[in-house]
Coordinates of C-alpha atoms and ligand atoms in Angstrom, one line a residue:
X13 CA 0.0 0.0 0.0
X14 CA 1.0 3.5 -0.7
X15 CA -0.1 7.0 0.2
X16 CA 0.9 10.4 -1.2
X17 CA 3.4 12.8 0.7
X18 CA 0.6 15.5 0.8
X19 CA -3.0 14.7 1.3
X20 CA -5.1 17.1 0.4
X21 CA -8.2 18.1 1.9
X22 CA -11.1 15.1 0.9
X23 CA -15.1 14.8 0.5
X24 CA -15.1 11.5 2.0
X25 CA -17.5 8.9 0.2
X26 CA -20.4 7.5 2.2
X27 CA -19.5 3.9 2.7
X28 CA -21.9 1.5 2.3
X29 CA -22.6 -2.3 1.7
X30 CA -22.7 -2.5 -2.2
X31 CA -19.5 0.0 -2.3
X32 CA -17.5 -1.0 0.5
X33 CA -15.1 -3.2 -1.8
X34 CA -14.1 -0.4 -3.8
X35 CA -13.2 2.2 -0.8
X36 CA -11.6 -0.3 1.2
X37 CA -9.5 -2.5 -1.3
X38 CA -6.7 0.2 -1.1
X39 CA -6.3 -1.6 2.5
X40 CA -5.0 -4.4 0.0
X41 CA -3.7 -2.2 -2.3
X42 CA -6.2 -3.6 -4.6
X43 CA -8.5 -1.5 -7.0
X44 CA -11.8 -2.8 -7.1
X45 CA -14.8 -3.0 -9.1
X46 CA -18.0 -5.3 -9.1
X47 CA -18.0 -7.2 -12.3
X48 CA -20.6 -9.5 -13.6
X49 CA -19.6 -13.3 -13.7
X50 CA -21.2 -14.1 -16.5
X51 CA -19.8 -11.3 -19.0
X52 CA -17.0 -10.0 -16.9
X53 CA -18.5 -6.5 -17.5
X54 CA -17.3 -4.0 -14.9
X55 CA -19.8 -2.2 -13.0
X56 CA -19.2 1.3 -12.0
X57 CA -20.5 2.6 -10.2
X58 CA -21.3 -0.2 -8.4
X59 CA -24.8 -1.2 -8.7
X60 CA -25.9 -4.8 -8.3
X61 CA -27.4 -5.7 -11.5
X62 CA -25.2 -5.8 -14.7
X63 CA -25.9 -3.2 -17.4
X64 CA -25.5 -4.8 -20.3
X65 CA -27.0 -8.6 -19.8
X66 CA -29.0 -7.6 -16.4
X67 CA -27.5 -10.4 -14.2
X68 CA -27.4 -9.5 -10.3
X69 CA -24.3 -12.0 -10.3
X70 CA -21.9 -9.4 -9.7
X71 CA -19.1 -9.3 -7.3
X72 CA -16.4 -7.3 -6.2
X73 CA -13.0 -8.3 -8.2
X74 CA -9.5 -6.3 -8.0
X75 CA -8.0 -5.0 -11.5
X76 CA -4.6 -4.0 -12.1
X77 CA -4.5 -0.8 -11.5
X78 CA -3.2 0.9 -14.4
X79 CA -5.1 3.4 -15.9
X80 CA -4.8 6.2 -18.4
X81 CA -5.1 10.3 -18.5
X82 CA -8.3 10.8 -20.4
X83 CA -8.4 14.8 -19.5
X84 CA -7.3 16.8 -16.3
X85 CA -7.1 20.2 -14.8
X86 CA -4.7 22.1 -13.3
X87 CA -6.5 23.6 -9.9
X88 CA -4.9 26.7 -8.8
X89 CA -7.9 28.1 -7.2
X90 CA -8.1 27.9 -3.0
X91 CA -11.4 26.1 -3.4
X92 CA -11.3 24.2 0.0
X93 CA -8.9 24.5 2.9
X94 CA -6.4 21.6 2.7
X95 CA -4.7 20.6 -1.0
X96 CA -1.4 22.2 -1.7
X97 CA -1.9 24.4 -4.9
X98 CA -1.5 23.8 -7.4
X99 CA -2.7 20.2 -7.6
X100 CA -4.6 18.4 -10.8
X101 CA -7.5 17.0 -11.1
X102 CA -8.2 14.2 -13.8
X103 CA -10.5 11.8 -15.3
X104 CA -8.7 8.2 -16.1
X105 CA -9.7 5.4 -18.1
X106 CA -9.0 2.2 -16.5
X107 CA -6.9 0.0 -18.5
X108 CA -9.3 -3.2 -18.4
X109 CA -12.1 -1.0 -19.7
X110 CA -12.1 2.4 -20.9
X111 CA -15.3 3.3 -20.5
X112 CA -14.7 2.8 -16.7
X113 CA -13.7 5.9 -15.4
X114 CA -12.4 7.7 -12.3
X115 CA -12.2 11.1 -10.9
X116 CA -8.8 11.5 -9.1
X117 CA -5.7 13.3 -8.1
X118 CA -2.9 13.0 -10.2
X119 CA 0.4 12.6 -7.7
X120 CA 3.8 11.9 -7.9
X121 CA 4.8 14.5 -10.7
X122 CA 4.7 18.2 -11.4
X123 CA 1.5 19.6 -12.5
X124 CA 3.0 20.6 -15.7
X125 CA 4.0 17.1 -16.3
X126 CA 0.6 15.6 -17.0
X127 CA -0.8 14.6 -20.5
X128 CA -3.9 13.5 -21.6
X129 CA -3.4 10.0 -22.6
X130 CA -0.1 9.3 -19.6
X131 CA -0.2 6.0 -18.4
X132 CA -0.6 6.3 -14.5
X133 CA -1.3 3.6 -11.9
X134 CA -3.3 3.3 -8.5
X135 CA -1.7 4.5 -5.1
X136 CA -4.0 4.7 -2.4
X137 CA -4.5 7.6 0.2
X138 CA -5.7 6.6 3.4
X139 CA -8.4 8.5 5.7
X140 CA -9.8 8.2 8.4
X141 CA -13.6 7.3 8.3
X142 CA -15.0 7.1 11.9
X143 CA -14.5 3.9 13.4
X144 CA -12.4 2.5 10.5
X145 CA -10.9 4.3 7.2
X146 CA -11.3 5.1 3.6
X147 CA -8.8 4.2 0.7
X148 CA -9.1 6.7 -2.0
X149 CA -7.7 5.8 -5.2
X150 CA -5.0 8.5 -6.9
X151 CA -3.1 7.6 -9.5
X152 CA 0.5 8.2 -10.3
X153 CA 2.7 8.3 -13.6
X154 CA 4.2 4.5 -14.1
X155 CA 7.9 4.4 -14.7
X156 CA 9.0 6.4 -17.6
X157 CA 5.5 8.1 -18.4
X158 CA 6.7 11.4 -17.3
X159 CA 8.3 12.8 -20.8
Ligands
ZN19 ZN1 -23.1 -9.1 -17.5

């Protein structure tokens, strides 16, 4: 498991029974997404039928992680106490299917550094969450994606 040298300041996601896998696999260091047994769709966000052949046999299953830049922003604006500006904000494709996607934090480079289309992978910051914790997924370059 990794975490980020600065966490910024966090919304953090209301954990429930149908998406506990996915804010607690960073405990793992696992990303995860429900995905339907019979057609290995992925399911996000996760609801308990399948969208594409309707089967409510879904269940939780880790991916690799990787994932790339399908647009960012670079946030220079105070918006919230907490997040060291400037800091970017980004969608990313995961690599198993593109048409998952995540809103995260870029980390690990300079702002400046990002591209659409970088190849990043999953770290995972954790927060507290009352009586246990959160993992939420940011995503890094991989090894030699910074240009
Ligand atoms: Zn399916």
């Amino acid at each position: 498991m990794s975490t980020t040298d600065a966490p910024p300041f966090r919304v953090l996601p209301r954990v429930t029974d149908q998406n506990r896998h996915f804010w607690e696999g960073g405990e793992h260091g696992e990303l995860r997404f429900l995905r339907c047994r019979k057609c290995a769709t992925i399911i996000h966000p996760p609801v308990g039928v399948c969208p594409r052949d309707h089967s409510t046999d879904v269940a939780p299953e880790a991916v690799s992680g990787r994932a790339s830049v399908a647009t960012y922003t670079i946030n220079h604006q105070p918006w919230m106490p907490g997040p060291d500006l400037p800091y970017v904000v980004a969608i990313v494709e995961i690599e198993e299917d593109p048409t998952v996607r995540l809103t995260t934090n870029i980390v690990g480079c300079r702002p400046e550094e990002v591209f659409i289309g970088m190849s990043v992978e999953v770290v995972f910051e954790e927060q507290p969450d009352g009586e246990g914790a959160v993992w939420i997924p940011l995503f890094r370059p991989v090894e030699g994606a910074v240009r």
